[in-house]
Amino acid sequence: VEMAKDWRTDRYLRRLEAMMAVADKETALSELAAALGFTAEECAYVGDDDIDAGALRWAGIGVTVPDAIDSAIDAADCMTQRRAGHGAIREVCDKILLHRSNDTHP
């Protein structure tokens, strides 16, 4: 995963939420962010389907997977090397932690 944004602050690791069975994921993400006091730029979203495209565009960084559908790929800022269900989320988390570690240990 190539992180296009600066992920090296604790705010990015302060909270992890999962949204499933939500019809409008962009609205759900923006409402969750507002409730938690986050801006769009402070949010990450991982998705692979049509329903995820709005949230991928809204989030400060939208991440998709190689086997995503075209609308998700077009909306995302970056793509994992691993496929959905084969370590993609772990790859994203590892990258965030790596950037955080590099920032706190020069």
Tab-separated table of C-alpha atoms in Angstrom:
chain	number	residue	atom	x	y	z
A	1	VAL	CA	0.000	0.000	0.000
A	2	GLU	CA	1.383	3.368	-0.909
A	3	MET	CA	0.025	5.864	1.580
A	4	ALA	CA	-0.502	9.149	-0.180
A	5	LYS	CA	-1.392	11.029	2.990
A	6	ASP	CA	0.459	11.608	6.261
A	7	TRP	CA	-0.601	8.824	8.627
A	8	ARG	CA	1.957	9.481	11.340
A	9	THR	CA	-0.237	10.869	14.094
A	10	ASP	CA	-1.951	9.118	16.968
A	11	ARG	CA	-5.357	10.374	15.810
A	12	TYR	CA	-5.245	7.910	12.936
A	13	LEU	CA	-4.899	5.015	15.358
A	14	ARG	CA	-7.265	6.253	18.021
A	15	ARG	CA	-10.310	4.362	16.799
A	16	LEU	CA	-11.207	1.557	14.419
A	17	GLU	CA	-14.802	1.101	13.309
A	18	ALA	CA	-16.337	-1.403	10.915
A	19	MET	CA	-19.517	-0.764	8.949
A	20	MET	CA	-21.457	-3.652	7.500
A	21	ALA	CA	-24.994	-3.911	6.105
A	22	VAL	CA	-25.175	-0.127	5.615
A	23	ALA	CA	-26.965	1.115	2.485
A	24	ASP	CA	-25.252	4.545	2.297
A	25	LYS	CA	-21.690	4.095	3.493
A	26	GLU	CA	-20.576	7.637	2.676
A	27	THR	CA	-23.266	9.132	4.907
A	28	ALA	CA	-22.611	6.547	7.634
A	29	LEU	CA	-18.875	7.314	7.543
A	30	SER	CA	-19.330	11.084	7.611
A	31	GLU	CA	-21.825	10.831	10.498
A	32	LEU	CA	-19.519	8.508	12.451
A	33	ALA	CA	-16.569	10.829	11.860
A	34	ALA	CA	-18.567	13.854	13.027
A	35	ALA	CA	-19.731	12.005	16.148
A	36	LEU	CA	-16.129	11.110	16.982
A	37	GLY	CA	-14.763	14.570	16.188
A	38	PHE	CA	-12.808	13.573	13.079
A	39	THR	CA	-12.576	15.399	9.761
A	40	ALA	CA	-12.691	13.557	6.444
A	41	GLU	CA	-8.920	14.000	6.136
A	42	GLU	CA	-8.440	12.099	9.394
A	43	CYS	CA	-10.440	9.088	8.181
A	44	ALA	CA	-9.451	6.041	6.203
A	45	TYR	CA	-11.862	3.748	4.427
A	46	VAL	CA	-11.293	0.367	2.817
A	47	GLY	CA	-13.803	-0.907	0.282
A	48	ASP	CA	-14.138	-2.954	-2.887
A	49	ASP	CA	-17.647	-2.496	-4.311
A	50	ASP	CA	-20.001	0.061	-5.901
A	51	ILE	CA	-21.541	0.833	-2.523
A	52	ASP	CA	-18.091	1.816	-1.203
A	53	ALA	CA	-17.191	4.360	-3.899
A	54	GLY	CA	-18.688	7.411	-2.157
A	55	ALA	CA	-17.019	6.609	1.150
A	56	LEU	CA	-13.706	5.914	-0.616
A	57	ARG	CA	-13.867	9.396	-2.173
A	58	TRP	CA	-15.033	11.079	1.061
A	59	ALA	CA	-12.340	9.682	3.340
A	60	GLY	CA	-8.969	11.355	3.632
A	61	ILE	CA	-7.558	8.177	2.198
A	62	GLY	CA	-9.563	5.533	0.405
A	63	VAL	CA	-8.003	2.114	0.008
A	64	THR	CA	-9.163	-0.685	-2.247
A	65	VAL	CA	-7.947	-4.144	-3.226
A	66	PRO	CA	-6.736	-5.560	-6.563
A	67	ASP	CA	-9.899	-7.602	-7.068
A	68	ALA	CA	-12.250	-4.659	-6.450
A	69	ILE	CA	-14.775	-3.579	-9.031
A	70	ASP	CA	-13.899	-0.684	-11.308
A	71	SER	CA	-15.939	1.986	-9.499
A	72	ALA	CA	-14.103	1.283	-6.221
A	73	ILE	CA	-10.715	1.272	-7.952
A	74	ASP	CA	-11.510	4.611	-9.620
A	75	ALA	CA	-12.615	6.159	-6.306
A	76	ALA	CA	-9.682	4.932	-4.197
A	77	ASP	CA	-6.447	6.774	-3.465
A	78	CYS	CA	-4.400	3.589	-3.293
A	79	MET	CA	-4.586	-0.177	-3.603
A	80	THR	CA	-3.247	-2.991	-1.456
A	81	GLN	CA	-1.063	-5.710	-2.924
A	82	ARG	CA	-3.126	-8.385	-1.214
A	83	ARG	CA	-6.634	-9.345	-2.299
A	84	ALA	CA	-9.788	-9.080	-0.204
A	85	GLY	CA	-9.911	-11.867	2.324
A	86	HIS	CA	-6.206	-12.563	1.919
A	87	GLY	CA	-4.586	-10.052	4.248
A	88	ALA	CA	-5.561	-6.712	2.683
A	89	ILE	CA	-6.732	-5.149	5.957
A	90	ARG	CA	-3.642	-6.429	7.739
A	91	GLU	CA	-1.533	-4.801	5.011
A	92	VAL	CA	-3.244	-1.445	5.573
A	93	CYS	CA	-2.865	-1.673	9.355
A	94	ASP	CA	0.790	-2.678	9.063
A	95	LYS	CA	1.471	0.305	6.800
A	96	ILE	CA	-0.176	2.711	9.238
A	97	LEU	CA	1.814	1.269	12.137
A	98	LEU	CA	5.034	1.405	10.115
A	99	HIS	CA	4.520	5.097	9.338
A	100	ARG	CA	3.695	5.778	12.964
A	101	SER	CA	6.791	3.895	14.132
A	102	ASN	CA	9.036	5.715	11.674
A	103	ASP	CA	7.728	9.052	12.904
A	104	THR	CA	8.191	8.292	16.607
A	105	HIS	CA	11.621	6.611	16.223
A	106	PRO	CA	13.790	8.720	13.913
